[in-house]
PDB file of C-alpha atoms in Angstrom:
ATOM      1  CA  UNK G  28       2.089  20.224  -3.297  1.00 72.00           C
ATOM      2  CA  UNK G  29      -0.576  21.105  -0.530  1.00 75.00           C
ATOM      3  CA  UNK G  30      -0.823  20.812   3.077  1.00 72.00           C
ATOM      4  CA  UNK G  31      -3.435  18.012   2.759  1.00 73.00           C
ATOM      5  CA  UNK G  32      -1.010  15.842   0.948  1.00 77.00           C
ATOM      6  CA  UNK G  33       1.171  16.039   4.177  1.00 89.00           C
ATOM      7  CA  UNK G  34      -0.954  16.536   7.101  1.00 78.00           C
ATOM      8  CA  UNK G  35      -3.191  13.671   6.774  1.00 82.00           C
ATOM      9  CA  UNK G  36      -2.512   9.829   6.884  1.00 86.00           C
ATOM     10  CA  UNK G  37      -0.473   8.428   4.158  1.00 90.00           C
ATOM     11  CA  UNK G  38       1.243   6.242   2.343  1.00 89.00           C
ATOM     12  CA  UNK G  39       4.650   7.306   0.796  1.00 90.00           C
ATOM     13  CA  UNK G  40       7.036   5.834  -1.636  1.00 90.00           C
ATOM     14  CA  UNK G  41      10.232   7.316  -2.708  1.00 85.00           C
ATOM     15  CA  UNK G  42       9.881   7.885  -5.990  1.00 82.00           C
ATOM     16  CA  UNK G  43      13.596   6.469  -6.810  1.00 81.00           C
ATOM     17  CA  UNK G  44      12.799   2.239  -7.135  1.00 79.00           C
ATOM     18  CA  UNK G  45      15.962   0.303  -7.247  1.00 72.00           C
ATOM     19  CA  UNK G  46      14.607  -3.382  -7.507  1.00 73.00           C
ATOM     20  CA  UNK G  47      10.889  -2.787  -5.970  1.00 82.00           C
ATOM     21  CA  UNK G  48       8.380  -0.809  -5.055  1.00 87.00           C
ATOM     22  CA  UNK G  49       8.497   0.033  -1.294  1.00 89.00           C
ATOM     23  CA  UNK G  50       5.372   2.190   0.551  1.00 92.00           C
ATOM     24  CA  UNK G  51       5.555   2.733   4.206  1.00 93.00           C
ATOM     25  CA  UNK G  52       2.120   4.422   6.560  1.00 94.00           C
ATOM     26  CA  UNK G  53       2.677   7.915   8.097  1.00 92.00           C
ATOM     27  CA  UNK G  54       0.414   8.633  10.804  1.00 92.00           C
ATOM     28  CA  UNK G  55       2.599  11.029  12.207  1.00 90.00           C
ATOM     29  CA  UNK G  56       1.926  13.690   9.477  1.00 87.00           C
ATOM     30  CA  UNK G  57       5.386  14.257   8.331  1.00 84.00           C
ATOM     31  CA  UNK G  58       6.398  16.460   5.675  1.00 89.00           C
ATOM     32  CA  UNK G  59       8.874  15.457   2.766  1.00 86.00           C
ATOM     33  CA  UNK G  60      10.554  16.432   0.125  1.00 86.00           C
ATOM     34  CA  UNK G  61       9.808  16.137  -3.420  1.00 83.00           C
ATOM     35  CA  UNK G  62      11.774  12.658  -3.851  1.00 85.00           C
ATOM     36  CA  UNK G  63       8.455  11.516  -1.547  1.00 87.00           C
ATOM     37  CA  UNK G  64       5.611  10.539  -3.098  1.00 86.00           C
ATOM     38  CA  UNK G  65       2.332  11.106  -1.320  1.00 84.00           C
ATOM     39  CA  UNK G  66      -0.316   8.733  -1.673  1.00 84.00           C
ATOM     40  CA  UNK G  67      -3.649  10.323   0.744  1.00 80.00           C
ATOM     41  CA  UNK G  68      -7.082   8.844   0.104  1.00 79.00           C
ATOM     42  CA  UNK G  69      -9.433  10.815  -2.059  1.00 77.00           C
ATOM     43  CA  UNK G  70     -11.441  11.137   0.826  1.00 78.00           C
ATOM     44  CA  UNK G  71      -9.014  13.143   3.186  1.00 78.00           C
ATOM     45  CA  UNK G  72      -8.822  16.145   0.665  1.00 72.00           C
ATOM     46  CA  UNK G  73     -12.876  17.493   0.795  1.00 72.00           C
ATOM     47  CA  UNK G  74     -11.224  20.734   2.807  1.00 75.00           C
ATOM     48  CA  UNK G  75      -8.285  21.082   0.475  1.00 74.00           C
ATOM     49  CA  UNK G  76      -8.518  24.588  -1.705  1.00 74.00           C
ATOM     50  CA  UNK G  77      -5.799  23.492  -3.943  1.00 69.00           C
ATOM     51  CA  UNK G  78      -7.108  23.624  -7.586  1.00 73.00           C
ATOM     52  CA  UNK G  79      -5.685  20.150  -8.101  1.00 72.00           C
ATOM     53  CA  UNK G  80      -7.523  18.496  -5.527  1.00 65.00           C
ATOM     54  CA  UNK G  81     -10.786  19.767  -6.053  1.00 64.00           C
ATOM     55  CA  UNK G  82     -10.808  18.858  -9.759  1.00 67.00           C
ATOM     56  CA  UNK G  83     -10.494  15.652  -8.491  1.00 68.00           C
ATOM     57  CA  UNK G  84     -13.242  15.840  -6.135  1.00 61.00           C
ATOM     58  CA  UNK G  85     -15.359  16.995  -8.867  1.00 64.00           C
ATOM     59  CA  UNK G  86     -14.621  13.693 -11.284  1.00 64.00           C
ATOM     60  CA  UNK G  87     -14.788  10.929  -8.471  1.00 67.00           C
ATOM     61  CA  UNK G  88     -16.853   9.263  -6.163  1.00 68.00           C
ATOM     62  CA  UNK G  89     -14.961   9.934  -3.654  1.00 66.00           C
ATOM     63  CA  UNK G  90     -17.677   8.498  -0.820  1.00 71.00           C
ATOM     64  CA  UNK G  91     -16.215   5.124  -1.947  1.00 75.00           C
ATOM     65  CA  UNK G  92     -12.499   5.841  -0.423  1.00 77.00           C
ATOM     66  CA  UNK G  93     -13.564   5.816   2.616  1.00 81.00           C
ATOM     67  CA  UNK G  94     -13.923   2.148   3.179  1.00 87.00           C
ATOM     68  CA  UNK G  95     -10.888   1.434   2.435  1.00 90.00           C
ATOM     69  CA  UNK G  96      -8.241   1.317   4.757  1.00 92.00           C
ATOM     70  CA  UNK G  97      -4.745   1.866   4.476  1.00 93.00           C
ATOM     71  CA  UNK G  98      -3.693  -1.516   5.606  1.00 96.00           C
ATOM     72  CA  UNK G  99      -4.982  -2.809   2.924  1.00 96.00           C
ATOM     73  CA  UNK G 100      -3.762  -0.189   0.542  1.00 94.00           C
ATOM     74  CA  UNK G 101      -0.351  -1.030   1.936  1.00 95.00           C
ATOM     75  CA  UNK G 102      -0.762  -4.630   1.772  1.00 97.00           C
ATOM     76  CA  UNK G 103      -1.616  -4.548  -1.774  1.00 96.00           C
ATOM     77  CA  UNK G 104       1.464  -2.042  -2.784  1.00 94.00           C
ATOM     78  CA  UNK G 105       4.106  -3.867  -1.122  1.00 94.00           C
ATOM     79  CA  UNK G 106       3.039  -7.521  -2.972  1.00 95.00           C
ATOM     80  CA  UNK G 107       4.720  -8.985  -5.302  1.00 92.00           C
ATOM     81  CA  UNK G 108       1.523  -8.556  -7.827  1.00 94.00           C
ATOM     82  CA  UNK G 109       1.806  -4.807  -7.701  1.00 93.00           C
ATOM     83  CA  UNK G 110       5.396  -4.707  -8.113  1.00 89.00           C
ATOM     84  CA  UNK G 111       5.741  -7.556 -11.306  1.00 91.00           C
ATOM     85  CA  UNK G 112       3.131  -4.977 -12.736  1.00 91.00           C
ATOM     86  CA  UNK G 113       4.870  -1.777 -12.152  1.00 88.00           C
ATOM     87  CA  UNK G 114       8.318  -3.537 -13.552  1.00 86.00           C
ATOM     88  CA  UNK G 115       6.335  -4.932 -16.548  1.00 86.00           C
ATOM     89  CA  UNK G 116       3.781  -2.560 -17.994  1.00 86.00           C
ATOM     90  CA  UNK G 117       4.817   0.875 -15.990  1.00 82.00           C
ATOM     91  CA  UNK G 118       7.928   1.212 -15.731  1.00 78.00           C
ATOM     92  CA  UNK G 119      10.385   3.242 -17.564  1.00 70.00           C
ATOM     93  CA  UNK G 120      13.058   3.988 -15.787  1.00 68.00           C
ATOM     94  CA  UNK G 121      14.444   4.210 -12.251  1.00 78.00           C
ATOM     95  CA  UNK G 122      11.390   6.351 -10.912  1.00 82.00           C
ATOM     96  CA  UNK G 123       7.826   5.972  -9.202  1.00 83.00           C
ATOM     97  CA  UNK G 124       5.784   9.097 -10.704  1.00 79.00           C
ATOM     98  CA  UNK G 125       2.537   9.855  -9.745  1.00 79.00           C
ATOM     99  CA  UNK G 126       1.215   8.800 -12.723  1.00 80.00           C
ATOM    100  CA  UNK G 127       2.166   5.362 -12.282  1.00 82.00           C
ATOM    101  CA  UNK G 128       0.338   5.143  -8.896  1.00 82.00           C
ATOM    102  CA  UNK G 129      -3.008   6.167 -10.611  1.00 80.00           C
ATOM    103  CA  UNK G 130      -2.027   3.365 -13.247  1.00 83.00           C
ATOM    104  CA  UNK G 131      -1.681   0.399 -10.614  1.00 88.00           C
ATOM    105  CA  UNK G 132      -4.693  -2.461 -10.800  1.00 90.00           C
ATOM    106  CA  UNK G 133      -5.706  -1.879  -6.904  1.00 91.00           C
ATOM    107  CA  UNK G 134      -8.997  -4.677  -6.368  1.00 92.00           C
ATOM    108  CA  UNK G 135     -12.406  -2.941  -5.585  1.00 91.00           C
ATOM    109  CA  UNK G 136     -14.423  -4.538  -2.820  1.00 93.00           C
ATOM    110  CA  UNK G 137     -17.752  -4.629  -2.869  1.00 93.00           C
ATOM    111  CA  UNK G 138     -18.566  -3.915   0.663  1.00 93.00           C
ATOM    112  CA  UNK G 139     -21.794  -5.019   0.869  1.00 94.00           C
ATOM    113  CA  UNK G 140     -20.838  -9.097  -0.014  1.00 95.00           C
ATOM    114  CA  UNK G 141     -19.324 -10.470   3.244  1.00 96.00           C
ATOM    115  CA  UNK G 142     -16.771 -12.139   1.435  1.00 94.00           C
ATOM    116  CA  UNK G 143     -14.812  -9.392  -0.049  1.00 94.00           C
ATOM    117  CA  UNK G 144     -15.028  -7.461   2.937  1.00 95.00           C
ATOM    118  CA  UNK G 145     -13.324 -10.828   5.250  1.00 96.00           C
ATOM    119  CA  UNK G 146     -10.756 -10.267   2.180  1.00 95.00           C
ATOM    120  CA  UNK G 147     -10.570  -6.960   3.209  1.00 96.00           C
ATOM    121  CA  UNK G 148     -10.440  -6.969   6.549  1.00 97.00           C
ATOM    122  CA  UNK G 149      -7.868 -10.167   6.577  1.00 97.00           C
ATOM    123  CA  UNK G 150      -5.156  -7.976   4.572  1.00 97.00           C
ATOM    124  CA  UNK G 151      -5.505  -5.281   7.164  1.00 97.00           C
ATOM    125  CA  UNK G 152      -5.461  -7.727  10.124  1.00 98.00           C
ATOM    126  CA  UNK G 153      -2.101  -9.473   8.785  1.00 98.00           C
ATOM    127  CA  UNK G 154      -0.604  -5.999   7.764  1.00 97.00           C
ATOM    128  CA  UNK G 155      -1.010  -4.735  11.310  1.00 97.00           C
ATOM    129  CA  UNK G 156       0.970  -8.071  12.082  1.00 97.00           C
ATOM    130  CA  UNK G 157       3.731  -6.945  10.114  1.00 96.00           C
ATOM    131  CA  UNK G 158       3.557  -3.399  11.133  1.00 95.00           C
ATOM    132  CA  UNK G 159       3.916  -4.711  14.604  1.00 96.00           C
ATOM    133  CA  UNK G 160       6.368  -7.370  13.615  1.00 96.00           C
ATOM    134  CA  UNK G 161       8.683  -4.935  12.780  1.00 95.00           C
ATOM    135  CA  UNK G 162       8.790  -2.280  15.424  1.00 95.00           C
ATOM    136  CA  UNK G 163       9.915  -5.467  17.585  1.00 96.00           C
ATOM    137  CA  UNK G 164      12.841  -6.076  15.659  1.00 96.00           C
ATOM    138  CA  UNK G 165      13.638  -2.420  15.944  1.00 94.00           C
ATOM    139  CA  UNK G 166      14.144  -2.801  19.340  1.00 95.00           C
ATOM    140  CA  UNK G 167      15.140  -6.291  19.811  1.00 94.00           C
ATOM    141  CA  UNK G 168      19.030  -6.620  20.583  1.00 93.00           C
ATOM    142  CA  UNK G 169      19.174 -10.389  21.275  1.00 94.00           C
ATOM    143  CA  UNK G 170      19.846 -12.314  17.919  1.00 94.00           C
ATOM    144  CA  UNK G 171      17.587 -15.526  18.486  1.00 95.00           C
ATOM    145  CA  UNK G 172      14.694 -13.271  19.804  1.00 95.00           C
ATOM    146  CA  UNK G 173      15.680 -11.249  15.673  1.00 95.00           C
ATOM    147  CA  UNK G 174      15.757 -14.806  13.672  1.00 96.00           C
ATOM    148  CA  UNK G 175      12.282 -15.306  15.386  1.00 96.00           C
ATOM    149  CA  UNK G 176      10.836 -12.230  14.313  1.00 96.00           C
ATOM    150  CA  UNK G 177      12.701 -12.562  11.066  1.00 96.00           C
ATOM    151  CA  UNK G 178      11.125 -15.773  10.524  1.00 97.00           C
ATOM    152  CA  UNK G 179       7.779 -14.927  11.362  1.00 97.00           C
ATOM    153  CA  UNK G 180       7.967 -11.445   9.264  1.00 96.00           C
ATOM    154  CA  UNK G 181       8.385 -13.706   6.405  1.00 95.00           C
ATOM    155  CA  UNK G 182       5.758 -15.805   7.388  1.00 97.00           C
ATOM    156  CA  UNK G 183       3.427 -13.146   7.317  1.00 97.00           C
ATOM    157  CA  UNK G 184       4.364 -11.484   4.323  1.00 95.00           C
ATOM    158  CA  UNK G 185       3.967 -15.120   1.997  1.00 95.00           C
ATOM    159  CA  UNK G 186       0.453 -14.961   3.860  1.00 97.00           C
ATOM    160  CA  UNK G 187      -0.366 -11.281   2.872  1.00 97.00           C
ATOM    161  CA  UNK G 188       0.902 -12.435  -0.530  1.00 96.00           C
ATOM    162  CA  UNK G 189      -1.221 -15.454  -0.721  1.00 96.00           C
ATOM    163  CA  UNK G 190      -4.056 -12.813   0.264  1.00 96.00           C
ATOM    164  CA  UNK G 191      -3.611 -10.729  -2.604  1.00 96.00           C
ATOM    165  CA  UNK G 192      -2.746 -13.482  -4.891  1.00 96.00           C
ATOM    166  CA  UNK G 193      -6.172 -14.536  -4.556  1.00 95.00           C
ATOM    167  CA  UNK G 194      -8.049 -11.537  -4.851  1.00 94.00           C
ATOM    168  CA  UNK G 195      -6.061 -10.842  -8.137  1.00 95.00           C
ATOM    169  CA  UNK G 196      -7.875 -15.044  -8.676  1.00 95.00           C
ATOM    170  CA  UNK G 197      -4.367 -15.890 -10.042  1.00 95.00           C
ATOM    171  CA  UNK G 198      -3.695 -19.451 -10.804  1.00 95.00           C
ATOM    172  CA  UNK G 199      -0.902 -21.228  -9.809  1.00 95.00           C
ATOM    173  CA  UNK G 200       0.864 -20.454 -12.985  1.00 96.00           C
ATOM    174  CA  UNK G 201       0.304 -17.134 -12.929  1.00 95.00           C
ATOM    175  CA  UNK G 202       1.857 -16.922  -9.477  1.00 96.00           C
ATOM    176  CA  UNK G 203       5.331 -18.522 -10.171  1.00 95.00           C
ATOM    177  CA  UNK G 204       5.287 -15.838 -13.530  1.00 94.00           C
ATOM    178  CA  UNK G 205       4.603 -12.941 -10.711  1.00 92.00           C
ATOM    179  CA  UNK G 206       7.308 -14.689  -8.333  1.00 91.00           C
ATOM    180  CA  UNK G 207      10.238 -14.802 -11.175  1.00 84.00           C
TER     181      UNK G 207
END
């Protein structure tokens, strides 16, 4: 534990998984507990003088993180690929260990083809959907105005889904495996 791993953008998971895997985005910096798994990009920790960190520094490229954003880190986390993976080859138990994040498949992009980067780019666009999706549900109070937003949370979640699904190139098959 470091300050970098908390006072930097994030994505967190509690590291107690019940049926799935769920990762949220701080950009408000907070601090957790150990139950709290961090997940900061490679790229955020050049300053950090923990011992940890700059091993890792020294054994990665870490120029390449900072392409990515989290949207579509997030994206990818919360589909159903990730999580069918996580229940089938990683997991052992009730918990989310840091280990297990470095084992997930997350897709490269090659920035450089416009193709994977519209991939990219369309993951973080429909994530920001659901980001914002949500916070109006938070504060709606009329229950057709919820259904709506219910409805078209769903909506967008199948499409980030359908996203990911084909930059994993899954067929059809493979899918309704994935899906249970």
């Amino acid at each position: 534990m470091f300050k970098e791993l908390f006072e930097n953008d994030k994505l967190i998971c509690i590291n107690v998984v019940k049926d799935r895997l769920r990762f949220a985005f701080d950009n408000e910096k907070y601090y957790n507990s150990h139950t709290v798994l961090n997940c900061v990009r490679i790229d955020k920790l050049i300053n950090a003088s923990h011992v940890s960190a700059k091993k890792i520094l020294n054994n990665v490229d870490w120029k390449i993180s900072q392409n990515y954003d989290y949207f579509y880190l997030l994206g990818i986390l919360n589909s159903f690929v990730i999580n069918w993976y996580f229940v089938n080859f990683l997991s052992e138990s009730l918990h989310f260990y840091p280990n297990d994040a470095k084992g997930l498949p997350i897709p490269k992009i090659d920035f450089t083809k416009p193709a994977e980067k519209k991939k990219h780019d369309e993951i973080v666009k429909h994530v920001e959907t659901m980001l914002e999706l949500n916070k109006e549900l938070q504060k709606s109070k009329l229950p057709a105005e919820q259904e709506q937003l219910k409805q078209r949370i769903t909506y967008t979640d199948k499409k980030i889904d359908a996203l990911v699904y084909e930059l994993y190139g899954l067929t059809e098959e493979e899918i309704k495996v994935v899906e249970g």
